Amino acid sequence: MRRIYPDHAYGEAPRAACYWPSTVTSEEFPKARGDLTCDVAIIGAGFTGLAAAVKLAEEGESVVVIEAERPGWGASGRNGGFCCLGGAKAGDTLLRQMYGEDGRREWRQAEVAAVENARSLIDTHGISCDTHSDGETLMAHTPKAAAGYHDYARKIEKDYGVTPTVLAKDELAQNGMNGPFHGAITNPIGFALNPIKFTLGLAQAAMKAGARICGESPVRRIDQGSFGYALHTDKAAIRAKRMIVATNGYSSEDLPDWMRGRYLPTQSNVIVTRQMTDDEIAAQGWSSTQMCFDDRFLLHYFRLMPNNRMLFGMRGGLRSSPAGDTAMNARIRKHFDTMFPAWSHVETPHSWNGLLSISPDLTPYAGPIPGMKGAVTGLSYHGNGVSMASYSGTLLADLVRDRVPDRLYPKVMQKPPGRFILGRARRAYLYALYGWASLTGD
């Protein structure tokens, strides 16, 4: 495998103190061994790969999912659990330039469809994943941002057909949102969940339908022939008529070669507090269980979970090393204490980081891998993978069989990503971007 981060990023250390594994019973998934055959081989057991496996297996296809570690080991099992609108970082102006107004509006409807798809997967398969929050709340960190929320509310109504709720600064505390904010706007679309429970629920649904899931079986080589594809692990060879690559931020530059330079992994960091008492909750005045984020460029995202633990995440982190993890943990804790000073004494025993993916044109892709007949991929959800990755997987289950998807397949997701011009050195973009954000205080 050729990857652009140090080996540390792909090891156990960054997720060692992740909260989510403590909420589930460890499950064993057998390693791939010997010669296996199937209709569709899927590389990656995260939201994308497992959602695809569920649909394919339920529709009668033989499926083998090959995971380098364990289902949910990557971003799908260590994110903030925000199932919400998103999936692209391209704004309205850029979307119009690339796809026209019809394409932009179609994308907005696809965002809604992605959230609905995730909810349907949960409901259909009876996945218990601690859902809560009525939509998602954007917090204004400046008076200027808050002043624009009424205009933003009208845009939400036009794009998504829902009516948001706007709160002024003096209304925040009475709604359990006491903090350094100047206003809030809640879009009622979306909900929060426990991501590892969602991931493992998808894995159980896929296996119940007949899919085989193999853990600790990294794919080392992909051969293409008249038969389709042969995927080679250390102990197995999986022959498949068709293939889905669903590795996202944990992708390799050479599996397949087409992936080279078409995605940019970037780190996101999360802490979770110990369970707090009702008195501690009251002291800060933050009792809302809404999933929230602020409007900074390098945003904070946070939510009080039903068990009185506060989850707090932020983008950033340029070094992947033990020292880098320590520095990032100190930085995120400083931000947490600044925003919630009454909780500065509350321990945060859980702190971890992981890789998400962004693309050169800031939009996700779900579609064919050029030059590889019968092979498709989904990647780059820009930090909103709970809904959009699982939606991508559902789309790929049709696309890998050369079928028109049975749900909205927006043009925004149909354009294959180009390559970052700096190639394997493309992490340099992040240094420039984060440096600018630090200088501007955003």
Coordinates of C-alpha atoms in Angstrom, one line a residue:
M1 CA 0.0 0.0 0.0
R2 CA 1.2 3.5 -0.8
R3 CA -0.4 6.1 1.5
I4 CA 0.4 9.7 2.1
Y5 CA 0.4 9.9 5.9
P6 CA 2.9 8.4 8.2
D7 CA 2.2 4.8 9.3
H8 CA 1.1 6.2 12.7
A9 CA -2.1 7.5 11.1
Y10 CA -3.1 4.0 10.0
G11 CA -2.3 2.2 13.3
E12 CA -4.2 1.7 16.5
A13 CA -2.8 4.7 18.5
P14 CA -5.0 7.5 17.1
R15 CA -8.1 5.5 18.0
A16 CA -6.9 3.9 21.2
A17 CA -8.9 6.2 23.5
C18 CA -12.0 6.3 21.2
Y19 CA -15.2 6.4 23.1
W20 CA -17.4 4.4 20.7
P21 CA -15.8 0.9 21.1
S22 CA -16.6 1.1 24.9
T23 CA -20.3 1.2 24.0
V24 CA -20.4 -2.2 22.2
T25 CA -19.4 -5.8 22.7
S26 CA -16.4 -6.6 20.6
E27 CA -17.3 -8.8 17.5
E28 CA -15.1 -11.2 15.7
F29 CA -14.9 -11.2 11.9
P30 CA -12.9 -14.1 10.3
K31 CA -9.9 -13.4 8.2
A32 CA -10.1 -14.1 4.5
R33 CA -8.5 -17.4 3.8
G34 CA -8.1 -19.6 0.8
D35 CA -9.8 -19.1 -2.6
L36 CA -13.1 -17.3 -2.4
T37 CA -15.5 -16.4 -5.2
C38 CA -18.4 -14.0 -5.4
D39 CA -20.5 -11.7 -7.6
V40 CA -19.3 -8.5 -6.0
A41 CA -16.2 -7.9 -3.8
I42 CA -16.2 -4.8 -1.6
I43 CA -13.0 -3.3 -0.2
G44 CA -13.8 -1.5 3.0
A45 CA -16.3 -2.2 5.8
G46 CA -17.4 1.3 6.7
F47 CA -20.7 3.0 5.9
T48 CA -20.2 3.0 2.1
G49 CA -19.1 -0.7 1.8
L50 CA -21.6 -2.1 4.3
A51 CA -24.6 -0.1 2.9
A52 CA -23.7 -1.5 -0.5
A53 CA -23.4 -5.0 0.9
V54 CA -26.8 -4.8 2.5
K55 CA -28.6 -3.9 -0.7
L56 CA -26.6 -6.3 -2.9
A57 CA -27.1 -9.3 -0.6
E58 CA -30.8 -8.6 -0.1
E59 CA -31.2 -8.6 -3.9
G60 CA -29.6 -12.0 -4.3
E61 CA -26.0 -11.2 -5.1
S62 CA -23.1 -13.1 -3.5
V63 CA -21.0 -10.6 -1.7
V64 CA -17.6 -10.6 0.1
V65 CA -16.6 -7.6 2.1
I66 CA -12.8 -7.3 2.7
E67 CA -11.7 -5.1 5.6
A68 CA -8.1 -4.3 6.4
E69 CA -8.9 -4.0 10.2
R70 CA -12.4 -4.5 11.6
P71 CA -15.8 -3.1 10.5
G72 CA -16.0 0.5 11.7
W73 CA -12.3 0.7 12.5
G74 CA -11.9 3.8 10.2
A75 CA -13.8 7.0 10.0
S76 CA -17.2 5.2 10.2
G77 CA -16.5 4.1 13.7
R78 CA -14.7 7.1 15.1
N79 CA -16.7 10.2 13.8
G80 CA -19.0 12.5 15.8
G81 CA -22.2 10.7 14.9
F82 CA -23.9 13.6 13.0
C83 CA -26.3 12.2 10.5
C84 CA -27.1 15.5 8.7
L85 CA -27.1 17.4 5.5
G86 CA -23.7 17.8 3.8
G87 CA -21.2 15.8 1.9
A88 CA -19.7 18.6 -0.2
K89 CA -17.7 21.7 0.7
A90 CA -18.5 23.4 -2.6
G91 CA -20.7 26.3 -1.9
D92 CA -23.7 27.5 -4.0
T93 CA -21.6 29.7 -6.3
L94 CA -19.2 26.9 -7.2
L95 CA -22.0 24.3 -7.6
R96 CA -23.8 26.7 -10.0
Q97 CA -20.6 27.2 -12.0
M98 CA -20.0 23.4 -12.3
Y99 CA -23.6 22.1 -12.6
G100 CA -26.0 25.0 -13.1
E101 CA -28.8 26.0 -10.9
D102 CA -30.7 22.8 -11.6
G103 CA -27.7 20.7 -10.6
R104 CA -27.3 22.7 -7.4
R105 CA -30.9 22.2 -6.4
E106 CA -30.7 18.5 -7.3
W107 CA -27.7 18.2 -4.9
R108 CA -29.7 19.8 -2.1
Q109 CA -32.4 17.3 -2.6
A110 CA -29.9 14.5 -2.6
E111 CA -28.6 15.7 0.8
V112 CA -32.2 15.2 2.2
A113 CA -32.4 11.8 0.5
A114 CA -29.2 10.7 2.1
V115 CA -30.5 11.5 5.6
E116 CA -33.8 9.7 4.8
N117 CA -31.8 6.7 3.5
A118 CA -29.9 6.4 6.7
R119 CA -33.1 6.6 8.8
S120 CA -34.6 3.9 6.6
L121 CA -31.7 1.6 7.1
I122 CA -32.0 2.0 10.8
D123 CA -35.7 1.5 10.9
T124 CA -35.8 -1.4 8.4
H125 CA -33.1 -3.4 10.1
G126 CA -34.0 -2.5 13.7
I127 CA -30.6 -0.9 14.4
S128 CA -30.4 0.4 17.9
C129 CA -27.9 3.3 17.7
D130 CA -28.9 5.8 20.4
T131 CA -30.5 8.3 18.1
H132 CA -31.4 11.8 19.4
S133 CA -31.5 15.4 18.3
D134 CA -34.2 17.1 16.2
G135 CA -32.2 18.2 13.2
E136 CA -28.9 20.1 13.5
T137 CA -28.2 23.5 15.0
L138 CA -25.7 26.1 13.7
M139 CA -24.3 28.4 16.3
A140 CA -23.1 31.9 15.4
H141 CA -19.7 32.7 16.8
T142 CA -19.9 36.4 15.7
P143 CA -22.7 39.0 15.7
K144 CA -22.2 39.3 12.0
A145 CA -23.0 35.6 11.5
A146 CA -26.1 35.8 13.6
A147 CA -27.4 38.8 11.7
G148 CA -27.5 36.7 8.6
Y149 CA -29.5 33.8 10.0
H150 CA -33.0 35.1 9.0
D151 CA -31.8 35.3 5.4
Y152 CA -30.3 31.9 5.8
A153 CA -33.6 30.6 7.1
R154 CA -35.4 31.7 3.9
K155 CA -32.7 29.9 1.9
I156 CA -33.2 26.7 3.9
E157 CA -36.9 26.9 3.3
K158 CA -36.3 27.3 -0.5
D159 CA -33.7 24.6 -0.8
Y160 CA -35.0 21.9 1.5
G161 CA -38.7 22.7 2.0
V162 CA -38.6 22.9 5.8
T163 CA -38.9 25.7 8.2
P164 CA -35.9 26.3 10.5
T165 CA -36.0 27.9 13.9
V166 CA -33.9 31.0 14.6
L167 CA -32.9 31.9 18.1
A168 CA -31.5 35.3 19.1
K169 CA -28.6 35.6 21.6
D170 CA -30.8 36.3 24.5
E171 CA -32.9 33.2 23.8
L172 CA -30.1 30.7 23.9
A173 CA -29.8 30.1 27.6
Q174 CA -33.5 29.5 28.1
N175 CA -33.2 26.8 25.4
G176 CA -30.3 25.1 27.2
M177 CA -27.6 26.5 24.9
N178 CA -25.6 28.8 27.2
G179 CA -22.2 29.5 25.7
P180 CA -20.1 32.1 23.8
F181 CA -22.6 32.3 20.9
H182 CA -24.6 35.2 19.3
G183 CA -27.5 33.2 17.9
A184 CA -28.5 29.9 16.5
I185 CA -30.5 28.4 13.6
T186 CA -31.9 24.8 13.7
N187 CA -32.5 23.0 10.4
P188 CA -35.0 20.2 11.4
I189 CA -33.4 17.6 9.0
G190 CA -31.1 15.1 10.6
F191 CA -30.3 13.4 13.9
A192 CA -27.4 12.2 16.0
L193 CA -26.4 8.6 16.6
N194 CA -23.7 6.2 17.9
P195 CA -21.7 5.6 14.7
I196 CA -20.2 2.3 15.7
K197 CA -23.6 0.9 16.6
F198 CA -24.9 2.0 13.2
T199 CA -21.9 0.5 11.5
L200 CA -22.1 -2.9 13.2
G201 CA -25.9 -2.8 12.7
L202 CA -25.3 -2.5 8.9
A203 CA -22.7 -5.4 9.2
Q204 CA -25.3 -7.6 10.9
A205 CA -27.9 -6.8 8.3
A206 CA -25.5 -7.6 5.5
M207 CA -24.5 -10.9 7.0
K208 CA -28.1 -11.8 7.8
A209 CA -28.8 -11.3 4.1
G210 CA -25.9 -13.6 3.1
A211 CA -22.9 -11.4 2.7
R212 CA -19.5 -12.6 4.0
I213 CA -17.4 -10.0 5.9
C214 CA -13.7 -10.7 6.4
G215 CA -11.7 -8.6 8.9
E216 CA -7.9 -8.1 9.4
S217 CA -7.5 -8.9 5.7
P218 CA -5.8 -5.9 3.9
V219 CA -5.9 -6.2 0.1
R220 CA -2.4 -6.1 -1.2
R221 CA -3.0 -6.4 -4.9
I222 CA -5.8 -6.2 -7.4
D223 CA -5.6 -8.1 -10.7
Q224 CA -8.0 -7.5 -13.6
G225 CA -8.9 -10.1 -16.2
S226 CA -11.6 -11.5 -18.3
F227 CA -13.1 -13.2 -15.2
G228 CA -13.4 -9.8 -13.5
Y229 CA -11.1 -9.1 -10.5
A230 CA -8.8 -11.0 -8.2
L231 CA -8.2 -9.4 -4.8
H232 CA -5.2 -10.7 -3.0
T233 CA -4.8 -10.6 0.8
D234 CA -2.0 -12.2 2.9
K235 CA -4.1 -15.4 3.2
A236 CA -6.6 -15.4 0.4
A237 CA -7.5 -14.7 -3.2
I238 CA -11.0 -13.4 -3.8
R239 CA -12.3 -13.7 -7.4
A240 CA -15.2 -11.4 -8.2
K241 CA -17.1 -10.5 -11.3
R242 CA -17.4 -6.9 -10.0
M243 CA -15.8 -4.8 -7.4
I244 CA -16.5 -1.8 -5.1
V245 CA -13.7 0.2 -3.6
A246 CA -15.0 1.9 -0.4
T247 CA -11.9 3.0 1.5
N248 CA -12.3 6.8 1.5
G249 CA -9.8 8.6 3.8
Y250 CA -8.0 5.4 4.4
S251 CA -7.4 4.7 0.7
S252 CA -4.1 3.7 -0.9
E253 CA -2.6 5.4 -3.9
D254 CA -2.3 2.1 -5.7
L255 CA -5.4 0.1 -4.8
P256 CA -6.3 0.7 -7.6
D257 CA -3.7 3.0 -9.3
W258 CA -6.6 5.3 -10.4
M259 CA -7.0 6.5 -6.8
R260 CA -3.6 8.2 -6.9
G261 CA -4.0 11.9 -6.0
R262 CA -7.8 12.0 -6.2
Y263 CA -8.5 12.3 -2.5
L264 CA -6.9 14.3 0.3
P265 CA -7.1 12.7 3.8
T266 CA -7.4 15.2 6.6
Q267 CA -7.7 14.8 10.3
S268 CA -10.6 15.4 12.6
N269 CA -10.3 15.2 16.3
V270 CA -12.8 14.3 19.0
I271 CA -13.0 14.3 22.8
V272 CA -15.8 12.9 25.1
T273 CA -16.2 13.8 28.7
R274 CA -17.0 11.5 31.6
Q275 CA -20.6 11.3 32.5
M276 CA -21.6 14.6 34.2
T277 CA -24.0 15.2 37.0
D278 CA -27.2 17.2 36.7
D279 CA -25.6 19.9 38.8
E280 CA -22.6 20.1 36.4
I281 CA -24.9 20.3 33.5
A282 CA -26.8 23.1 35.2
A283 CA -23.6 25.0 36.1
Q284 CA -22.8 25.5 32.4
G285 CA -26.4 25.9 31.3
W286 CA -25.9 23.6 28.3
S287 CA -28.6 21.0 28.6
S288 CA -29.7 20.7 25.0
T289 CA -29.1 17.4 23.3
Q290 CA -29.1 19.0 19.8
M291 CA -26.2 18.2 17.6
C292 CA -24.5 21.5 17.0
F293 CA -21.7 23.1 15.1
D294 CA -20.4 26.6 14.7
D295 CA -19.8 28.7 11.6
R296 CA -16.0 28.9 11.7
F297 CA -14.0 27.7 8.7
L298 CA -12.3 25.1 10.9
L299 CA -15.5 24.3 12.7
H300 CA -16.2 22.9 16.1
Y301 CA -19.0 20.3 16.4
F302 CA -20.5 19.1 19.6
R303 CA -23.5 17.5 21.3
L304 CA -24.6 16.5 24.8
M305 CA -25.4 12.9 24.6
P306 CA -28.4 11.4 26.4
N307 CA -26.1 9.9 29.0
N308 CA -24.7 13.4 30.0
R309 CA -21.4 13.0 28.2
M310 CA -20.4 15.9 26.0
L311 CA -18.8 15.1 22.7
F312 CA -16.7 17.9 21.2
G313 CA -14.8 17.7 17.9
M314 CA -12.9 20.0 15.7
R315 CA -11.1 20.0 12.3
G316 CA -7.3 20.4 12.2
G317 CA -4.2 18.5 13.1
L318 CA -1.4 18.4 10.6
R319 CA 1.1 16.0 12.2
S320 CA 0.3 12.3 12.6
S321 CA 2.6 11.1 15.4
P322 CA 2.5 10.5 19.1
A323 CA 3.7 14.0 19.7
G324 CA 1.2 15.3 17.2
D325 CA -1.7 13.5 18.9
T326 CA -0.6 14.9 22.3
A327 CA -0.5 18.5 20.9
M328 CA -3.8 18.1 19.2
N329 CA -5.4 16.8 22.4
A330 CA -4.1 19.8 24.3
R331 CA -5.4 22.1 21.6
I332 CA -8.9 20.7 21.5
R333 CA -9.2 20.6 25.2
K334 CA -8.2 24.3 25.3
H335 CA -11.0 25.1 22.8
F336 CA -13.5 23.0 24.9
D337 CA -12.6 24.9 28.1
T338 CA -12.9 28.2 26.4
M339 CA -16.4 27.4 25.1
F340 CA -17.6 25.6 28.2
P341 CA -15.7 27.1 31.1
A342 CA -17.9 25.6 33.8
W343 CA -16.8 22.2 32.6
S344 CA -13.1 23.0 32.7
H345 CA -12.7 20.6 35.6
V346 CA -14.5 17.7 33.9
E347 CA -12.2 15.0 32.7
T348 CA -12.2 13.9 29.0
P349 CA -11.0 10.3 29.2
H350 CA -11.7 9.8 25.5
S351 CA -9.7 11.6 22.9
W352 CA -9.0 10.3 19.4
N353 CA -8.6 11.3 15.7
G354 CA -9.1 9.9 12.3
L355 CA -9.0 10.6 8.6
L356 CA -11.8 12.0 6.4
S357 CA -11.4 12.8 2.7
I358 CA -11.8 15.9 0.6
S359 CA -11.7 16.0 -3.2
P360 CA -10.1 18.6 -5.6
D361 CA -13.5 20.1 -6.6
L362 CA -15.0 19.7 -3.0
T363 CA -17.8 17.4 -4.0
P364 CA -18.3 13.6 -3.4
Y365 CA -18.1 10.9 -6.0
A366 CA -20.0 7.7 -6.5
G367 CA -19.5 6.0 -9.8
P368 CA -17.4 4.0 -12.1
I369 CA -13.6 3.7 -11.9
P370 CA -12.5 4.8 -15.4
G371 CA -10.7 2.0 -17.2
M372 CA -11.9 -0.7 -14.9
K373 CA -15.1 -2.3 -16.2
G374 CA -17.4 -3.5 -13.5
A375 CA -15.6 -1.5 -10.8
V376 CA -17.0 1.5 -8.9
T377 CA -16.1 3.6 -5.9
G378 CA -17.5 6.1 -3.5
L379 CA -15.4 8.7 -1.6
S380 CA -14.8 12.2 -0.3
Y381 CA -17.8 13.1 1.9
H382 CA -16.0 16.1 3.4
G383 CA -16.7 15.1 7.0
N384 CA -20.4 14.3 6.5
G385 CA -20.2 10.6 5.9
V386 CA -22.9 9.2 8.2
S387 CA -25.6 10.1 5.7
M388 CA -23.7 10.6 2.5
A389 CA -21.4 7.6 2.7
S390 CA -24.3 5.2 3.4
Y391 CA -26.2 6.9 0.6
S392 CA -23.3 6.5 -1.7
G393 CA -23.1 2.8 -0.9
T394 CA -26.7 2.3 -1.7
L395 CA -26.2 4.0 -5.1
L396 CA -23.1 1.9 -5.8
A397 CA -25.0 -1.3 -5.2
D398 CA -27.0 -0.5 -8.4
L399 CA -24.1 1.2 -10.3
V400 CA -21.8 -1.8 -9.9
R401 CA -24.4 -3.9 -11.7
D402 CA -24.8 -1.3 -14.5
R403 CA -28.3 -0.4 -13.2
V404 CA -29.8 3.0 -13.0
P405 CA -30.0 3.8 -9.3
D406 CA -33.5 3.4 -7.8
R407 CA -33.1 6.8 -6.0
L408 CA -31.9 10.2 -6.8
Y409 CA -28.4 10.1 -8.3
P410 CA -27.3 13.8 -8.6
K411 CA -25.0 15.0 -11.3
V412 CA -22.7 16.4 -8.5
M413 CA -21.9 12.8 -7.6
Q414 CA -21.3 11.6 -11.1
K415 CA -18.2 13.6 -12.0
P416 CA -15.0 11.6 -11.3
P417 CA -12.6 13.6 -9.2
G418 CA -9.5 15.0 -10.8
R419 CA -6.0 14.9 -9.2
F420 CA -4.5 17.3 -6.8
I421 CA -1.5 18.9 -8.6
L422 CA 0.9 18.3 -5.8
G423 CA 0.5 14.5 -5.9
R424 CA 1.8 12.7 -2.9
A425 CA 2.9 16.1 -1.4
R426 CA -0.7 17.4 -1.5
R427 CA -0.9 17.6 2.3
A428 CA 0.9 20.9 1.8
Y429 CA -2.5 22.4 0.9
L430 CA -3.6 21.8 4.5
Y431 CA -0.7 23.7 6.0
A432 CA -1.6 26.7 3.9
L433 CA -5.3 26.4 4.6
Y434 CA -5.0 25.9 8.3
G435 CA -2.4 28.7 8.5
W436 CA -4.8 31.1 6.9
A437 CA -7.6 30.1 9.2
S438 CA -5.3 30.6 12.3
L439 CA -4.3 34.1 11.1
T440 CA -7.9 35.1 10.5
G441 CA -9.2 33.7 13.7
D442 CA -11.6 31.5 11.8

